[in-house]
C-alpha cells in the first residue's frame, strides 16, 4: 500500500472511530448491565469477558447470561445464540457486494466485528456519501471502537457488579432502545420503505408474547424480509 493510500485509510479509520463515538458512549451503561447480570448469575469475570470477545452480539449475550446455570446447558445456550444471531446472516449478505473484492483476511475480520450498530453506521455513511461508496476503513474504525468499548465495559460491569447491585434500577438498560431509535432515524427513507420494519416489529411482538424462547427474533426477521421481497417485486 502506498503512503498516500495508507494515509487515506488512516483518515477513514479515524473518521469511523469519531462517528461511532456517541454509540460507544451509549454502549457503556448497556455493557455494565450485562457484566453485572452475568456475575449475579454465577459467571466468572473471565467467562463473561471471553463471551463478549468471541461473540460480539449484545442480544444473544443477554440471552446466554439469562440461560446460564451451574453447570451450564451449553447446547441450549448455543442454539438460542444461533437463533438470536440469525439476523446477522442477512446483514452479512448485504455487505457481500462491498466485500467481495477484498482479501479473505479483511472479509473475515469485517464479518467478525460486525454488529447492528457498526453495520447501520457504515450503510448510513455510504448512503450519504457523494458516490454512495462503502468505506471499508470507516467501517473498521467504527467496529473496532465499538468492540473495545463493549468488551472492556462488560468486564468492568462484572468487576463492580457485586458493589453496585442491580444496575437496571438506574435505567441503564434503556440505552439499548435509545441507540436503535437513533440508528433507525438515520436510515429513514419514508413510511413506505419502513413498512417491512413495521411488519417485522409487529411479528416480533406477537412472537414474544405467544412463543417460548427467542423465536420472536427469527419470526420478526423472516416477516420483514418477506414483505420487503414482495414490495420489491411489485415496485
Short mmCIF file of C-alpha atoms in Angstrom, two decimals:
data_model
loop_
_atom_site.label_atom_id
_atom_site.label_comp_id
_atom_site.label_asym_id
_atom_site.label_seq_id
_atom_site.Cartn_x
_atom_site.Cartn_y
_atom_site.Cartn_z
CA UNK A 1 0.00 0.00 0.00
CA UNK A 2 1.41 3.41 -0.98
CA UNK A 3 1.96 6.15 1.58
CA UNK A 4 -0.97 8.20 0.21
CA UNK A 5 -3.30 5.20 0.33
CA UNK A 6 -2.11 4.39 3.84
CA UNK A 7 -2.77 7.99 4.92
CA UNK A 8 -6.25 7.93 3.41
CA UNK A 9 -7.01 4.61 5.09
CA UNK A 10 -5.91 6.04 8.43
CA UNK A 11 -8.11 9.09 7.95
CA UNK A 12 -11.11 6.92 7.13
CA UNK A 13 -10.41 4.74 10.17
CA UNK A 14 -10.26 7.83 12.38
CA UNK A 15 -13.46 9.19 10.84
CA UNK A 16 -15.26 5.93 11.58
CA UNK A 17 -13.96 5.97 15.15
CA UNK A 18 -15.15 9.55 15.72
CA UNK A 19 -18.53 8.93 14.07
CA UNK A 20 -19.13 5.92 16.31
CA UNK A 21 -18.16 7.79 19.49
CA UNK A 22 -21.77 8.61 20.56
CA UNK A 23 -22.71 4.96 20.10
CA UNK A 24 -19.64 3.90 22.08
CA UNK A 25 -20.77 6.10 24.96
CA UNK A 26 -24.23 4.55 24.82
CA UNK A 27 -22.61 1.10 24.96
CA UNK A 28 -21.14 1.84 28.40
CA UNK A 29 -24.30 1.58 30.54
CA UNK A 30 -25.65 -1.31 28.48
CA UNK A 31 -22.43 -3.31 28.82
CA UNK A 32 -22.28 -2.56 32.55
CA UNK A 33 -25.74 -4.11 32.87
CA UNK A 34 -24.62 -7.25 31.04
CA UNK A 35 -21.48 -7.64 33.15
CA UNK A 36 -23.33 -7.12 36.43
CA UNK A 37 -26.10 -9.56 35.46
CA UNK A 38 -23.53 -12.18 34.46
CA UNK A 39 -21.89 -12.03 37.88
CA UNK A 40 -25.29 -12.30 39.58
CA UNK A 41 -25.94 -15.44 37.50
CA UNK A 42 -22.76 -17.05 38.82
CA UNK A 43 -20.42 -16.44 35.88
CA UNK A 44 -16.80 -15.52 36.49
CA UNK A 45 -15.34 -12.26 35.21
CA UNK A 46 -13.08 -14.10 32.77
CA UNK A 47 -16.03 -16.06 31.40
CA UNK A 48 -18.12 -13.00 30.59
CA UNK A 49 -15.08 -11.27 29.08
CA UNK A 50 -14.45 -14.28 26.85
CA UNK A 51 -18.13 -14.48 25.89
CA UNK A 52 -18.26 -10.86 24.73
CA UNK A 53 -14.90 -11.10 22.98
CA UNK A 54 -15.80 -14.20 20.97
CA UNK A 55 -19.49 -13.49 20.36
CA UNK A 56 -19.80 -9.78 19.58
CA UNK A 57 -23.61 -9.56 19.64
CA UNK A 58 -25.32 -8.00 22.62
CA UNK A 59 -28.76 -9.56 22.22
CA UNK A 60 -27.53 -13.14 22.19
CA UNK A 61 -25.16 -12.42 25.07
CA UNK A 62 -28.05 -11.29 27.25
CA UNK A 63 -29.90 -14.48 26.28
CA UNK A 64 -26.84 -16.58 27.16
CA UNK A 65 -26.49 -14.87 30.54
CA UNK A 66 -30.20 -15.31 31.34
CA UNK A 67 -29.95 -19.02 30.50
CA UNK A 68 -26.73 -19.51 32.47
CA UNK A 69 -26.85 -22.16 35.18
CA UNK A 70 -24.25 -24.14 37.10
CA UNK A 71 -23.41 -26.36 35.32
CA UNK A 72 -24.50 -24.52 32.14
CA UNK A 73 -26.73 -26.10 29.49
CA UNK A 74 -24.30 -25.46 26.66
CA UNK A 75 -26.38 -26.95 23.84
CA UNK A 76 -29.42 -24.85 24.78
CA UNK A 77 -27.30 -21.69 25.04
CA UNK A 78 -25.64 -22.41 21.67
CA UNK A 79 -28.99 -22.96 19.94
CA UNK A 80 -30.53 -19.80 21.39
CA UNK A 81 -27.41 -17.83 20.44
CA UNK A 82 -27.68 -19.12 16.88
CA UNK A 83 -31.35 -18.20 16.76
CA UNK A 84 -30.91 -14.67 18.10
CA UNK A 85 -27.90 -14.07 15.82
CA UNK A 86 -29.76 -15.29 12.73
CA UNK A 87 -30.26 -11.68 11.65
CA UNK A 88 -26.51 -11.48 11.05
CA UNK A 89 -26.95 -13.78 8.06
CA UNK A 90 -28.98 -11.09 6.33
CA UNK A 91 -26.68 -8.30 7.47
CA UNK A 92 -23.58 -10.08 6.17
CA UNK A 93 -25.37 -10.82 2.88
CA UNK A 94 -25.99 -7.09 2.49
CA UNK A 95 -22.26 -6.47 2.96
CA UNK A 96 -21.26 -9.03 0.31
CA UNK A 97 -21.25 -6.66 -2.71
CA UNK A 98 -18.87 -4.33 -0.85
CA UNK A 99 -16.53 -7.01 0.47
CA UNK A 100 -16.35 -9.45 -2.45
CA UNK A 101 -13.20 -7.92 -3.97
CA UNK A 102 -11.29 -7.74 -0.68
CA UNK A 103 -8.74 -10.32 0.55
CA UNK A 104 -10.22 -13.07 2.70
CA UNK A 105 -8.44 -11.86 5.84
CA UNK A 106 -10.16 -8.47 5.51
CA UNK A 107 -13.54 -10.04 4.81
CA UNK A 108 -13.32 -12.35 7.83
CA UNK A 109 -12.23 -9.54 10.15
CA UNK A 110 -15.07 -7.33 8.89
CA UNK A 111 -17.66 -10.05 9.47
CA UNK A 112 -16.28 -10.95 12.89
CA UNK A 113 -16.52 -7.31 14.05
CA UNK A 114 -19.97 -6.74 12.54
CA UNK A 115 -22.74 -5.73 14.91
CA UNK A 116 -26.06 -3.96 14.37
CA UNK A 117 -24.61 -0.55 15.16
CA UNK A 118 -21.44 -0.74 13.03
CA UNK A 119 -23.46 -2.19 10.15
CA UNK A 120 -26.00 0.64 10.35
CA UNK A 121 -23.33 3.34 10.67
CA UNK A 122 -21.43 2.03 7.65
CA UNK A 123 -24.50 1.82 5.44
CA UNK A 124 -25.74 5.26 6.53
CA UNK A 125 -22.30 6.67 5.70
CA UNK A 126 -22.37 5.00 2.29
CA UNK A 127 -25.86 6.36 1.59
CA UNK A 128 -24.79 9.91 2.48
CA UNK A 129 -21.50 9.84 0.55
CA UNK A 130 -21.41 11.60 -2.85
CA UNK A 131 -20.84 8.37 -4.81
CA UNK A 132 -22.80 6.06 -2.47
CA UNK A 133 -19.46 4.40 -1.71
CA UNK A 134 -18.90 1.97 1.14
CA UNK A 135 -15.73 2.77 3.11
CA UNK A 136 -14.08 -0.36 4.49
CA UNK A 137 -11.74 1.54 6.80
CA UNK A 138 -14.54 3.76 8.08
CA UNK A 139 -16.43 0.59 8.92
CA UNK A 140 -13.35 -0.93 10.54
CA UNK A 141 -12.75 2.16 12.72
CA UNK A 142 -16.34 2.19 13.94
CA UNK A 143 -16.39 -1.58 14.51
CA UNK A 144 -13.13 -1.79 16.45
CA UNK A 145 -14.09 1.18 18.63
CA UNK A 146 -17.42 -0.41 19.49
CA UNK A 147 -15.81 -3.81 20.08
CA UNK A 148 -13.21 -2.47 22.53
CA UNK A 149 -15.77 -0.46 24.50
CA UNK A 150 -18.23 -3.36 24.64
CA UNK A 151 -15.74 -5.97 25.84
CA UNK A 152 -13.97 -3.55 28.18
CA UNK A 153 -17.01 -2.18 29.97
CA UNK A 154 -18.73 -5.55 30.19
CA UNK A 155 -15.66 -6.65 32.13
CA UNK A 156 -15.89 -3.52 34.29
CA UNK A 157 -19.57 -4.29 34.93
CA UNK A 158 -18.62 -7.78 36.06
CA UNK A 159 -16.00 -6.38 38.42
CA UNK A 160 -18.19 -3.71 40.03
CA UNK A 161 -21.48 -5.62 39.83
CA UNK A 162 -21.29 -7.02 43.36
CA UNK A 163 -20.70 -3.49 44.67
CA UNK A 164 -23.46 -1.54 42.89
CA UNK A 165 -26.08 -4.32 42.79
CA UNK A 166 -28.81 -4.41 40.13
CA UNK A 167 -27.83 -1.61 37.72
CA UNK A 168 -31.17 -1.84 35.86
CA UNK A 169 -32.64 0.16 38.75
CA UNK A 170 -30.74 3.16 37.35
CA UNK A 171 -32.38 2.79 33.94
CA UNK A 172 -29.14 1.82 32.19
CA UNK A 173 -30.89 -0.85 30.13
CA UNK A 174 -32.79 1.86 28.22
CA UNK A 175 -29.55 2.69 26.38
CA UNK A 176 -30.14 -0.26 24.04
CA UNK A 177 -33.55 1.05 22.90
CA UNK A 178 -32.27 4.61 22.55
CA UNK A 179 -29.38 3.56 20.31
CA UNK A 180 -31.62 1.64 17.93
CA UNK A 181 -34.11 4.51 17.66
CA UNK A 182 -31.29 6.86 16.65
CA UNK A 183 -29.91 4.36 14.12
CA UNK A 184 -33.34 3.84 12.59
CA UNK A 185 -33.78 7.60 12.26
CA UNK A 186 -30.50 7.80 10.36
CA UNK A 187 -31.68 5.12 7.90
CA UNK A 188 -35.21 6.55 7.49
CA UNK A 189 -36.34 6.82 3.84
CA UNK A 190 -40.05 7.46 4.32
CA UNK A 191 -43.04 5.48 5.54
CA UNK A 192 -43.30 3.19 2.51
CA UNK A 193 -39.72 1.98 2.90
CA UNK A 194 -40.38 1.45 6.61
CA UNK A 195 -43.31 -0.95 6.09
CA UNK A 196 -41.06 -4.05 6.38
CA UNK A 197 -39.71 -2.63 9.66
CA UNK A 198 -43.25 -2.21 10.97
CA UNK A 199 -44.28 -5.73 9.94
CA UNK A 200 -41.11 -7.14 11.48
CA UNK A 201 -41.80 -5.25 14.72
CA UNK A 202 -45.40 -6.47 14.98
CA UNK A 203 -44.42 -10.06 14.17
CA UNK A 204 -41.64 -9.96 16.76
CA UNK A 205 -44.03 -8.59 19.39
CA UNK A 206 -46.55 -11.35 18.64
CA UNK A 207 -43.80 -13.97 18.80
CA UNK A 208 -42.51 -12.58 22.09
CA UNK A 209 -45.99 -12.72 23.61
CA UNK A 210 -47.10 -16.12 22.35
CA UNK A 211 -43.97 -18.20 21.65
CA UNK A 212 -41.39 -19.51 24.14
CA UNK A 213 -37.71 -18.64 23.98
CA UNK A 214 -36.19 -16.35 21.37
CA UNK A 215 -38.27 -17.42 18.36
CA UNK A 216 -39.61 -13.86 18.10
CA UNK A 217 -36.25 -12.80 16.65
CA UNK A 218 -36.43 -15.25 13.76
CA UNK A 219 -40.15 -14.56 13.24
CA UNK A 220 -39.57 -10.82 13.04
CA UNK A 221 -36.65 -11.26 10.64
CA UNK A 222 -38.49 -13.60 8.25
CA UNK A 223 -41.67 -11.47 8.29
CA UNK A 224 -39.84 -8.25 7.49
CA UNK A 225 -37.75 -9.89 4.78
CA UNK A 226 -40.81 -11.47 3.15
CA UNK A 227 -42.62 -8.14 2.99
CA UNK A 228 -39.51 -6.46 1.57
CA UNK A 229 -39.28 -9.08 -1.20
CA UNK A 230 -42.98 -8.70 -2.04
CA UNK A 231 -42.70 -4.92 -2.17
CA UNK A 232 -39.61 -5.13 -4.39
CA UNK A 233 -41.38 -7.50 -6.78
CA UNK A 234 -44.26 -5.04 -7.28
CA UNK A 235 -42.10 -1.90 -7.33
#
